[in-house]
GROMACS .gro file of C-alpha atoms in nm:
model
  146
    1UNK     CA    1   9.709   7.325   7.174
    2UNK     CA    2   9.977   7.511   7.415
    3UNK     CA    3   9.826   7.588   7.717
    4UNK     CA    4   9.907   7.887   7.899
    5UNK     CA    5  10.171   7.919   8.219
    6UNK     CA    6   9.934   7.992   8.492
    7UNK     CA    7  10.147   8.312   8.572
    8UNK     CA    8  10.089   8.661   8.449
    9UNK     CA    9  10.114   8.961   8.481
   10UNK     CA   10   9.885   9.304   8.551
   11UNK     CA   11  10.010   9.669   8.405
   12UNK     CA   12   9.788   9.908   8.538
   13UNK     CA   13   9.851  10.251   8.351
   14UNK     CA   14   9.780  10.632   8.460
   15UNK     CA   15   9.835  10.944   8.290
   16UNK     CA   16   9.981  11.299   8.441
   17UNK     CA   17   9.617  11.368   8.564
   18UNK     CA   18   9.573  11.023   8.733
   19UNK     CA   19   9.311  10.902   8.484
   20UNK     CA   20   9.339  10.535   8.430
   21UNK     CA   21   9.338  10.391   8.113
   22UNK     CA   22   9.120  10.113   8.080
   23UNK     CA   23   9.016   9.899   7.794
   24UNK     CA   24   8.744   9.638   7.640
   25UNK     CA   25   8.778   9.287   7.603
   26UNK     CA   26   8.675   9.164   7.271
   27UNK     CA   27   8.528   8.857   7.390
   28UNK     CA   28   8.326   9.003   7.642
   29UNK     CA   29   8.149   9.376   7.652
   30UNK     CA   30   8.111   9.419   7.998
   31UNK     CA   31   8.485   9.275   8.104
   32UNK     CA   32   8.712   9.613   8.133
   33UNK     CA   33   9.086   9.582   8.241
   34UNK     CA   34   9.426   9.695   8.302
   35UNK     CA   35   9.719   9.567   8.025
   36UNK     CA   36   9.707   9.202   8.148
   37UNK     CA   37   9.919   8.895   7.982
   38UNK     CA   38  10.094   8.601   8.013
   39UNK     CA   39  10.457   8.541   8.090
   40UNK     CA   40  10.613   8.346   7.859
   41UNK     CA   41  10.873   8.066   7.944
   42UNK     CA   42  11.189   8.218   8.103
   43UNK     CA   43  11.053   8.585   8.059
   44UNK     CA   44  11.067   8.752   8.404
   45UNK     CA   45  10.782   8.942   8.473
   46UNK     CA   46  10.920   9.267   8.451
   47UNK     CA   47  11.004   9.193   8.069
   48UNK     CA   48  10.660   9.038   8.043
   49UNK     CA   49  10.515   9.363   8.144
   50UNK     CA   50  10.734   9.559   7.870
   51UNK     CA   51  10.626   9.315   7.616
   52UNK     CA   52  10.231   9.323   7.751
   53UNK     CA   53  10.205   9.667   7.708
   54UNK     CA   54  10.327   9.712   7.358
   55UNK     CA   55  10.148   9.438   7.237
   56UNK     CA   56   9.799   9.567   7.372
   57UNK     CA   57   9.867   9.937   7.371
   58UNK     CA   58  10.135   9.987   7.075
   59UNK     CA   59  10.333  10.163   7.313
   60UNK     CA   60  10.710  10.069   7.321
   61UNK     CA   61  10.901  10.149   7.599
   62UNK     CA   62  11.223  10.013   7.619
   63UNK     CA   63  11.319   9.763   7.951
   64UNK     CA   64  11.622   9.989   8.036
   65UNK     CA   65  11.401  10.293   8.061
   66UNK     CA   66  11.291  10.187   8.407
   67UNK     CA   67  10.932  10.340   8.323
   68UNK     CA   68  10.737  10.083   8.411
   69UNK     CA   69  10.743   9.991   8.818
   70UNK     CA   70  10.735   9.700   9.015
   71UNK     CA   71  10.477   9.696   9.304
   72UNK     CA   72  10.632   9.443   9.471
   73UNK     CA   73  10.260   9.268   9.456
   74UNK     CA   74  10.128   8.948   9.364
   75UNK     CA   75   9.807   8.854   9.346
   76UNK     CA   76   9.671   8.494   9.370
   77UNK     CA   77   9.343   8.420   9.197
   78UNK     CA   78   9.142   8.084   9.100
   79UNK     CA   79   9.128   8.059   8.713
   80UNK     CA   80   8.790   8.196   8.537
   81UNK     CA   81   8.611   7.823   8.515
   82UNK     CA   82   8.554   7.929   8.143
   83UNK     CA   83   8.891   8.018   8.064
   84UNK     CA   84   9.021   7.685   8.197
   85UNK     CA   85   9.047   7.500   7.914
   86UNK     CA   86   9.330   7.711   7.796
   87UNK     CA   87   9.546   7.610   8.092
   88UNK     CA   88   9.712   7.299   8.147
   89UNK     CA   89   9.414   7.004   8.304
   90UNK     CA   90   9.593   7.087   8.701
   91UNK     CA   91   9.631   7.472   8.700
   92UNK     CA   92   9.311   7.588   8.866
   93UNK     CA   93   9.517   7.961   9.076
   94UNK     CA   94   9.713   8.165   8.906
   95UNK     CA   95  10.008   8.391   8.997
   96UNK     CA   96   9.966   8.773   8.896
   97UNK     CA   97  10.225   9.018   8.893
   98UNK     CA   98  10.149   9.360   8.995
   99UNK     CA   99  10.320   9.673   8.789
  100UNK     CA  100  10.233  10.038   8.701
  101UNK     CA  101  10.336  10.317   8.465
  102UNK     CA  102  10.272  10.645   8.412
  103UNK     CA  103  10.199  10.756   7.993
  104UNK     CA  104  10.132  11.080   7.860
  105UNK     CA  105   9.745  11.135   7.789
  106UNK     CA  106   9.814  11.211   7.458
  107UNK     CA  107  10.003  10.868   7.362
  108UNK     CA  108   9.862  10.727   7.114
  109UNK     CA  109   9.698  10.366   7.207
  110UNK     CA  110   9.675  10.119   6.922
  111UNK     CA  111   9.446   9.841   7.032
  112UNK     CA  112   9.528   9.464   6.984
  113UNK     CA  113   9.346   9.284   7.164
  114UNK     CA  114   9.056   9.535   7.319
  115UNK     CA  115   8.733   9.696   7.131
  116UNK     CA  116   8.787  10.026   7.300
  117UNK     CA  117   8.952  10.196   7.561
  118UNK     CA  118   8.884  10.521   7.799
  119UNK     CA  119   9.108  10.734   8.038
  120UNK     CA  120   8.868  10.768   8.310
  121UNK     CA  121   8.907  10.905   8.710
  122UNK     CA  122   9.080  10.657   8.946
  123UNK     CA  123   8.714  10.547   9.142
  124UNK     CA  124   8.555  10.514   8.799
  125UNK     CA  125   8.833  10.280   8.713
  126UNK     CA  126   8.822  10.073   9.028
  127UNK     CA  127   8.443  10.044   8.987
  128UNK     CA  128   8.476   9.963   8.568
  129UNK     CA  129   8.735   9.695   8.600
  130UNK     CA  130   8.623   9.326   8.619
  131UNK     CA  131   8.885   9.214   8.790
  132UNK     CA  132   8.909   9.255   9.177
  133UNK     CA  133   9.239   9.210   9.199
  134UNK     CA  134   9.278   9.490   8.886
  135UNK     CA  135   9.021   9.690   9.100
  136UNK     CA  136   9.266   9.656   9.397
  137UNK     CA  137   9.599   9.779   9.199
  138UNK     CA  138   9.418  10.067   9.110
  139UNK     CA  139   9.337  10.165   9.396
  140UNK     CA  140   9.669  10.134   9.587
  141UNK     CA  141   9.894  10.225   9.286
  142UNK     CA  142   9.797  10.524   9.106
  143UNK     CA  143   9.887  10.791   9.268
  144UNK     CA  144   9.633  11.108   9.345
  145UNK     CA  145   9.782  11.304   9.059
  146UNK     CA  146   9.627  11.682   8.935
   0.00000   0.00000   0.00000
């Protein structure tokens, strides 16, 4: 097995009303979340986000578009103790890259890797998420929007 890098990164997206888009992990009901993913060896994180969100979402945006922005914020956060085993036997923190990007409410999302997905208000969002560090993004990244 190939474990994973213990870096990442975390795409939080918003639509033109500032609803949040959040989705359902399949391997766990009551774990909601932001585009999250793995960057892959020599991918910055910038085109790890690119690649993250078109994998989960379906949407394609292209690197030179500029869409998605960098927060300039990394998170550091000790590995889920039952997600370990996918991670090499040392890596107990990982590295998460913060990012944001604003979609149109009607795009359409094609899920990979989620059961569902909602556009919800910012606070619902912040309470939904799993994640604190997801919870945390949301709240000082999307921007009060009407």
């Amino acid at each position: 097995m190939e474990y994973k890098r213990p870096e990442s990164v975390l795409v939080v997206l918003y639509n033109e009303r500032g609803q949040v888009l959040i989705m359902q992990r399949n391997d766990d009901a009551n774990f909601w979340q932001s585009v999250t993913g793995t960057i892959e060896e020599g991918e910055l994180p910038v085109q790890a986000a690119y690649r993250e969100v078109g994998e989960e979402t379906g949407i394609v945006m292209a690197p030179e578009s500029g869409a998605i922005v960098d927060c300039q914020h990394i998170n550091q956060f000790e590995i889920r103790p039952e997600w370990r085993y996918r991670y090499p036997p040392d890596a107990f923190i990982n590295t998460e890259y913060v990012f944001a990007v604003q979609i149109a409410s009607d795009a359409t999302i094609t899920l990979t890797e989620h059961s569902a997905y909602q556009w919800v208000e910012k606070p619902v969002a912040a309470e939904r998420v799993w994640s604190p560090s997801n919870q945390a993004a949301i709240l000082a990244f999307v921007p009060e929007l009407k």
